[in-house]
Short mmCIF file of C-alpha atoms in Angstrom, two decimals:
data_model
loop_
_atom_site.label_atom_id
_atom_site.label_comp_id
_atom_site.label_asym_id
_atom_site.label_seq_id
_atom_site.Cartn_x
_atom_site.Cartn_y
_atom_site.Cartn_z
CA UNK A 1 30.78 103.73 38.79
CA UNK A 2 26.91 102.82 38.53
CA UNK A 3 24.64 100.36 40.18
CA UNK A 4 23.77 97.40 38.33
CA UNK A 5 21.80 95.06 41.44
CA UNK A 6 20.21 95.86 43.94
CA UNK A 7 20.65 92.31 45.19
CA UNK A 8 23.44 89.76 45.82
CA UNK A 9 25.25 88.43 42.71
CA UNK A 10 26.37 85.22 43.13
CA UNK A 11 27.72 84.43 39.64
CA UNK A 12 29.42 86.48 37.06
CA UNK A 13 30.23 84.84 33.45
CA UNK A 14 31.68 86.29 30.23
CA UNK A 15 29.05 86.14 27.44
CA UNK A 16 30.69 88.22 25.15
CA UNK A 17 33.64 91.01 24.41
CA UNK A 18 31.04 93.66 25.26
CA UNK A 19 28.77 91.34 27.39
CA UNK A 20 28.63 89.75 30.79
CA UNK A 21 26.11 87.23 32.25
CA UNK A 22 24.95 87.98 36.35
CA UNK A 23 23.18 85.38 38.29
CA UNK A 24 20.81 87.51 41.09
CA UNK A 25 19.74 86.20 44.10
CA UNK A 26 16.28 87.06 45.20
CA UNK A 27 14.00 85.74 47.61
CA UNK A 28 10.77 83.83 47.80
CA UNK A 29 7.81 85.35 47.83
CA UNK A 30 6.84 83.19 50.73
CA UNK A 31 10.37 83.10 52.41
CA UNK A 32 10.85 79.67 51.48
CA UNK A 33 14.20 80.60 50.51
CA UNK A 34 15.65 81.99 47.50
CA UNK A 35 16.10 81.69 43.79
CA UNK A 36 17.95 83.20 41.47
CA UNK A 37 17.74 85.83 38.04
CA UNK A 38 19.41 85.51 35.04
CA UNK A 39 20.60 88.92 33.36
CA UNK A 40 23.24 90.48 30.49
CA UNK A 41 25.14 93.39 31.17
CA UNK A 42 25.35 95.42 27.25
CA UNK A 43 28.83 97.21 27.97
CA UNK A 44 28.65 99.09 24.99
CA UNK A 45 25.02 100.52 25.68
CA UNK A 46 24.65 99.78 29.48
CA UNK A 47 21.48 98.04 28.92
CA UNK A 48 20.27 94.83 31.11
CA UNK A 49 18.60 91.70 29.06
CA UNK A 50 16.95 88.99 31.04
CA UNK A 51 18.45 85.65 29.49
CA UNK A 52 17.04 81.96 30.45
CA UNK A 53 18.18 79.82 32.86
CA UNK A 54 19.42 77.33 29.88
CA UNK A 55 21.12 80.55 27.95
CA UNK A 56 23.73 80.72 31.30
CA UNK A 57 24.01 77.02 31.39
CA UNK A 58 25.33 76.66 27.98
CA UNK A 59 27.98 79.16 29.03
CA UNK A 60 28.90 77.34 32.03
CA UNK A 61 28.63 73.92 31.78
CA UNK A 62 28.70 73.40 27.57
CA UNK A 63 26.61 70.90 25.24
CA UNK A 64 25.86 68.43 28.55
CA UNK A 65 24.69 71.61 30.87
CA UNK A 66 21.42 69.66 31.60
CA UNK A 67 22.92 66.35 32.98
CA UNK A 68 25.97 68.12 34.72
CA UNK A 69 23.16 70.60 36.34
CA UNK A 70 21.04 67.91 37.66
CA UNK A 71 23.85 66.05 39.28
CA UNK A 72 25.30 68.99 40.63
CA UNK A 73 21.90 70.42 42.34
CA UNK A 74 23.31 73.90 43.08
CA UNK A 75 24.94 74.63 39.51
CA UNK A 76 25.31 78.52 40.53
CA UNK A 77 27.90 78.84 43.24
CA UNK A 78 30.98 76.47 41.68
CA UNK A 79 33.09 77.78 39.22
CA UNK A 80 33.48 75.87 36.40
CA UNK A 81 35.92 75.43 33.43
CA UNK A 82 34.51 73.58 30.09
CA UNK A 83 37.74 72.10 28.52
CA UNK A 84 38.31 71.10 24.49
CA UNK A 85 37.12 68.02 24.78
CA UNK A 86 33.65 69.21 26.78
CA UNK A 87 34.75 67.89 30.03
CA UNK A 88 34.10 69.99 32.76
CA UNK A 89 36.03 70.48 36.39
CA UNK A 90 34.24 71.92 38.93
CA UNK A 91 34.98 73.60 41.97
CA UNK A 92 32.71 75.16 44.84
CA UNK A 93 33.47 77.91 47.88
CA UNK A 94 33.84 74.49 50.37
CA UNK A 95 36.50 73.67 48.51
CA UNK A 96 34.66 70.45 46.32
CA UNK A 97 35.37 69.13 43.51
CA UNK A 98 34.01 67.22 40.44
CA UNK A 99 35.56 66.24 37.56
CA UNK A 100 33.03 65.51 34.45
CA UNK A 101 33.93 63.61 31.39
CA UNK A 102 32.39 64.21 27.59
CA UNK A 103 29.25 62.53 28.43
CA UNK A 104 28.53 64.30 31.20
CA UNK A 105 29.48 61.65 33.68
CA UNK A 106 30.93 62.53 37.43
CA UNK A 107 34.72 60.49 36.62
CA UNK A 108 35.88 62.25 39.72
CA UNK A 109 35.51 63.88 42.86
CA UNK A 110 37.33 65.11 45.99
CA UNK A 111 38.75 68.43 48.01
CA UNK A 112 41.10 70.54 46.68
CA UNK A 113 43.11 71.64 49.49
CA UNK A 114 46.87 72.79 50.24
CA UNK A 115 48.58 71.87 53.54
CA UNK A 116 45.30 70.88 55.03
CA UNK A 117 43.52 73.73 53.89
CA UNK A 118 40.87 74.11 51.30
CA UNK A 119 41.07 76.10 48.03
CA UNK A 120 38.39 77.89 46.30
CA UNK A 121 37.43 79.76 43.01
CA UNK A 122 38.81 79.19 39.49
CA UNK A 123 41.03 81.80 37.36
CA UNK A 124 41.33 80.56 33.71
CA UNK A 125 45.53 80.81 32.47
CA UNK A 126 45.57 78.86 29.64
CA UNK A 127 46.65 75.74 30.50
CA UNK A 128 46.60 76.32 34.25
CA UNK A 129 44.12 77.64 36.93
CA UNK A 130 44.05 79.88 39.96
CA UNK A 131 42.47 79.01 43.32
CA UNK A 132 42.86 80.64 46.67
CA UNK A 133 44.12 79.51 49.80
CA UNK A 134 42.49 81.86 52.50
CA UNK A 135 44.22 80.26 55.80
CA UNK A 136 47.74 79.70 54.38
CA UNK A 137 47.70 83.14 52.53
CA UNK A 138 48.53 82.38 49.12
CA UNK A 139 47.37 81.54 45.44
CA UNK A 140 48.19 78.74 43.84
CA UNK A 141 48.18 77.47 40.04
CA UNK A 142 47.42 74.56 38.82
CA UNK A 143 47.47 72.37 35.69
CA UNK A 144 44.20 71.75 34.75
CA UNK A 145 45.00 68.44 33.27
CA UNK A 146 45.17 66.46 36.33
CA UNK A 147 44.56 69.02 38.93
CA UNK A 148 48.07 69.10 39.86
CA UNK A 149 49.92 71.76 41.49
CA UNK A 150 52.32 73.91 39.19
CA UNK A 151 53.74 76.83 41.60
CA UNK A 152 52.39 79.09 44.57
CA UNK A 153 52.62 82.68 45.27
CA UNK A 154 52.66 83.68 49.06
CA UNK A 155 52.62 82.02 52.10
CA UNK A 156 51.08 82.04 55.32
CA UNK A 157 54.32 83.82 57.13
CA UNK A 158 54.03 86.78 54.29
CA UNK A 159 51.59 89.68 53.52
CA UNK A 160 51.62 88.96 49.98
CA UNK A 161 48.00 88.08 49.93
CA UNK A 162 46.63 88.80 53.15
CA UNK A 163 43.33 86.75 54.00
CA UNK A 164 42.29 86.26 50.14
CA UNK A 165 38.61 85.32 49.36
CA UNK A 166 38.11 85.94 45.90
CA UNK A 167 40.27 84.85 42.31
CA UNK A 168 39.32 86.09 38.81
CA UNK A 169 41.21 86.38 35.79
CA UNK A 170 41.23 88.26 32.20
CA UNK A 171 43.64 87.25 29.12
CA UNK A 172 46.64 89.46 31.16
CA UNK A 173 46.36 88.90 34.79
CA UNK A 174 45.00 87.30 37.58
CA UNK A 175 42.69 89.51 40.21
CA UNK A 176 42.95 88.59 44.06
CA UNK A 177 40.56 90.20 46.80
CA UNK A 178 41.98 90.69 49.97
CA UNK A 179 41.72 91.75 53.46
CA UNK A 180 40.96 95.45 53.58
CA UNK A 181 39.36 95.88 50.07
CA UNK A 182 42.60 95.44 48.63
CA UNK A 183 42.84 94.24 45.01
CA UNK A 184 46.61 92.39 44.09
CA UNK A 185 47.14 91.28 40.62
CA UNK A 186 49.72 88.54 39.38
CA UNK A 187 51.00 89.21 35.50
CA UNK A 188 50.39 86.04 33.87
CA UNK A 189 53.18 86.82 31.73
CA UNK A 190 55.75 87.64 34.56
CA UNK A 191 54.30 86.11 37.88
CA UNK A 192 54.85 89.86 38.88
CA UNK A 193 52.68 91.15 42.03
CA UNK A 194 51.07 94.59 41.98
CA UNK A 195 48.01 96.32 43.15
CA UNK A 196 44.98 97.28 41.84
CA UNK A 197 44.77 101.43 41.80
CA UNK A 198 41.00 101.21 42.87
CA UNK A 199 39.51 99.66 45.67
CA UNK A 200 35.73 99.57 47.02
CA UNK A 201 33.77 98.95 49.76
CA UNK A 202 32.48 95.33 51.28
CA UNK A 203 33.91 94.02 48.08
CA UNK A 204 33.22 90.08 47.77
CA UNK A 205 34.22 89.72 44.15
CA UNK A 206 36.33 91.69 41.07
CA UNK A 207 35.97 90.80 37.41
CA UNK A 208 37.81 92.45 34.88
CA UNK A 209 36.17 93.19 30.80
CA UNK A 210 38.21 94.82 29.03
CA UNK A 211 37.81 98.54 30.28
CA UNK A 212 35.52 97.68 32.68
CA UNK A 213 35.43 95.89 36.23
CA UNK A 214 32.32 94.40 37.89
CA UNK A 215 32.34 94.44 41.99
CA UNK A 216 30.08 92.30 43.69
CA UNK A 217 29.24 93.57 47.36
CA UNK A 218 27.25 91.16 50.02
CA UNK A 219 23.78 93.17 48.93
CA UNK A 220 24.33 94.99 45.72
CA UNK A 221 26.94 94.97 42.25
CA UNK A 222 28.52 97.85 40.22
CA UNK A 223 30.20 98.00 36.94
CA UNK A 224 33.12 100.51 36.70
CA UNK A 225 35.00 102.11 33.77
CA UNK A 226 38.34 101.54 34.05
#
């Protein structure tokens, strides 16, 4: 495992099979604050690129990144998912959400929330998405056509998922950070629940690329070979 920040990363994004986007907080030189660089993790070489701030929009937020960015004011911490027809749903750490249409335009907005409780964090499963519920202990998918709820795994009475903070996803399974650095995937395939071999330290996010796994801490990343 090797260092890749010395800083908080507070976004992660696919660029390419053998390439990953990291958004790096820093802070003001006069304390003002904080903003934010843009880098590309080369998998294949282990090389760093700085990339511009428009380079990582396009990835996010598609062919109306600048409008959606200005109406969203922080465009960094929400995950996003840019559909076929280049609408865009959005969904931040509170729990908020906006729903974009083609032109860019906010169509809707609201909480997502089970039982009372907010959700957080997007998983890409075709069709569907993952979000977390952290109070009720559980993950839930949903169609993203609609935002409507499809089926839940755990529940507040069971340990499946105890206190989970964090949801990723590759094209197999879908990653969930727990209490106690614990890693629990769910087969997309099977809905089956397993755990992650590996586990690390004041984890606050997992992302799995192919054979490797980036781990975001509160003050630093790492990219591991798995």
């Amino acid at each position: 495992m090797i260092k890749i920040s010395n800083r908080e990363i507070i976004d992660v994004l696919k660029y390419s099979d053998d390439k990953v986007i990291l958004v790096e907080k820093k802070p003001n030189v006069d304390a003002s604050g904080y903003g934010v660089n843009y880098f590309i993790l080369n998998f294949s070489t282990g090389e760093k690129e700085i990339i511009t701030k428009d380079a990582y929009l396009l990835k996010k937020y598609g062919a109306n990144r600048k409008i959606i960015a200005q109406k969203l004011g922080n465009f960094v911490t929400p995950s996003a998912i840019v559909m076929a027809d280049r609408s865009v749903l959005v969904i931040y750490p509170t729990g908020e959400t906006g729903l974009f249409n083609s032109d860019g335009e906010l169509v809707k907005d609201g909480v997502l929330d089970y039982n009372g409780s907010t959700l957080s964090g997007i998983a890409l499963d075709g069709e569907y998405f993952w979000s977390v519920c952290q109070k009720e202990n559980c993950v839930i998918r949903y169609f993203i056509d609609g935002v409507k709820v499809d089926i839940r795994v755990g529940m507040a009475e069971q340990n499946t998922f105890p206190n989970p903070h964090f949801v990723s996803s590759d094209k197999e399974n879908v990653y969930v950070c727990c209490n106690h650095n614990r890693i629990r995937k769910i087969d997309k395939a099977t809905l089956t629940v397993s755990d992650v071999e590996k586990t690390y330290s004041d984890m606050t996010g997992y992302y799995r690329f192919g054979d490797y796994a980036i781990i975001t801490t509160y003050d630093s990343a790492y990219c591991d070979k798995i």
